[in-house]
Amino acid sequence: MAYAKAHEERHLRELFELLRIPSVSAQPAKHGKDVERAAEFVAAALRDAGVENVRLVPTGGNPLVYGDWLHAPPGAPTVLCYGHYDVQPPEPLELWESPPFEPTVRDGKIFARGATDDKGQMYTHIKAVEAHLKGMGSLPVNVKFLIEGEEEVGSKNLDPAVRAMRKELACDVVLVSDTAMKSEKQPAITYSLRGLVYFQVDVTGAKGDLHSGTYGGAAANPAEAIVQMLAAMKDPRTGKVRIPGFYKGVKITRAERAALAKSGFKDAEYRKALGMKALWGEKGFTAAERTSVRPTFEVNGIYGGYQGDGAKTVIPSHAHAKVSMRLVEGQDPKRIAKAFEAHLRKHALPGVEVKVTQLSAGMGAKTPLDSAAMQAAAKAVRATFGKAPLFLAEGGSIPVVATFQRVLGADTVLMGFGLHDENLHAPNEHFRVANFHRGIQATARFLNELSLTR
Ligand code: BES
Ligand code: MN
Ligand code: MN
């Protein structure tokens, strides 16, 4: 892949341009225009790479970017490259060492919001395709691109779009680079993602805040009610989720446990990395298992009542929480959502009003290890990184992967070039420069390897 090598500097410069666009999907009032600009930038990059039929596809929300190149020899497979051009909010700004939308290289790492999640990784696909088209004049496989702008806010408009475009998106393989390697020296291919359901819970009591001396003790306190309701979700001794039916259909095979014991981290080193005195979670499972193949319940935020300095004797009129559950194979998000809401309401105190709003939902996904596409990816990764990849179960979620499998019936390859320590969703997000370039090489090789599978 001499072409990609010769153009490394320009590729990095172009990525920086994309990283300068604050395409924060969670803040439409502030960044709606920037999201549009990022979509336009990606479309232009695809056109420059030689991709054809490039267009923005309007949705109920942020546009999709579509493009294709379908001139491979007869019988060659078709690959759909998926990624996202939207990013997480950069806040808290004061914790960034350099501004989030002014990409800077320090220590061989590109610091910017979206560097690893997912602009830097997504861009490797575009540059790999460019390397083929500009370097050799053609591609060994047919290629389609679908880059979305709402991944970080739950991809609400993507499922209907994928269904509507199912003919146009028809493919043999979906390639996603939005996951992590095990370490700098150990590349990986992800074979499993967890699903997710996310809720906002609003609890309301009396019509206004009350003096806790005059009124305390006579009516339910929403802050206390929400604590009771959330406490009912988990057994404090075993760490098991107490929602009835939560573990129905959840299993872990001996082979999977053995693989995790080998490829996963050790509890002790994990504990040290977190800077904690002890780990806690579902009894009977290691941290590596708890964070990848076991389902969880988490409180993401809880607020209500007086938050200022000093004491204020008051019974708040409302309290709120954000909660989510990571799901694994066998757990249908719809069923879990219903069971959660019923269990929550059962533990409410008399008199409070409970409002439950689902903010996002997505199925988990598993990809077979023995598909031709997976083997092609493993070869490409080994040739690029000089080491065979590990196959990892990821704790995070990319809901559209299950949709692709269901609607398009395609094999998925989750070939990620990020690292878990790259602060995705946090201040000082970064992406290793070397892995950006290797990502381009590995993707270009993957397309070659894939063409040999037919
Ligand atoms: N790229 C991540 C998924 C991911 C996280 C992969 C960690 C590897 C390691 C993706 O952009 C993401 O953040 N997904 C959300 C999904 C949600 C917004 C529906 C997640 O996992 O929280
Ligand atoms: Mn991502
Ligand atoms: Mn993300």
PDB file of C-alpha atoms in Angstrom, residues 30 77 88 111 138 144 161 197 243 247 262 270 302 307 324 338 351-352 358 412 419 440:
ATOM      1  CA  LYS A  30     -25.678  25.158  19.327  1.00  0.00           C
ATOM      2  CA  PRO A  77     -18.249  -9.277  -2.802  1.00  0.00           C
ATOM      3  CA  GLN A  88     -19.996  13.526  22.100  1.00  0.00           C
ATOM      4  CA  PHE A 111      -5.974  15.074  20.844  1.00  0.00           C
ATOM      5  CA  SER A 138      -9.786   0.310  -9.108  1.00  0.00           C
ATOM      6  CA  LYS A 144     -20.701   1.260  -0.253  1.00  0.00           C
ATOM      7  CA  ALA A 161     -33.554   4.579   6.943  1.00  0.00           C
ATOM      8  CA  VAL A 197     -31.737   0.666  27.162  1.00  0.00           C
ATOM      9  CA  ILE A 243     -35.723  -6.900  37.885  1.00  0.00           C
ATOM     10  CA  TYR A 247     -31.411 -12.839  33.354  1.00  0.00           C
ATOM     11  CA  LYS A 262      -6.951 -15.779  28.501  1.00  0.00           C
ATOM     12  CA  TYR A 270      -7.987  -3.592  36.609  1.00  0.00           C
ATOM     13  CA  ILE A 302     -29.256  11.307  40.098  1.00  0.00           C
ATOM     14  CA  GLN A 307     -27.577  21.273  45.862  1.00  0.00           C
ATOM     15  CA  SER A 324     -29.334   2.488  31.797  1.00  0.00           C
ATOM     16  CA  LYS A 338     -41.219  -3.183  30.341  1.00  0.00           C
ATOM     17  CA  GLY A 351     -48.420   9.571  46.587  1.00  0.00           C
ATOM     18  CA  VAL A 352     -45.464  10.324  44.308  1.00  0.00           C
ATOM     19  CA  GLN A 358     -37.025   5.914  27.347  1.00  0.00           C
ATOM     20  CA  THR A 412     -20.209  -7.887  10.259  1.00  0.00           C
ATOM     21  CA  LEU A 419      -7.718   1.880  22.576  1.00  0.00           C
ATOM     22  CA  ILE A 440      -5.798   2.768   6.584  1.00  0.00           C
TER      23      ILE A 440
END
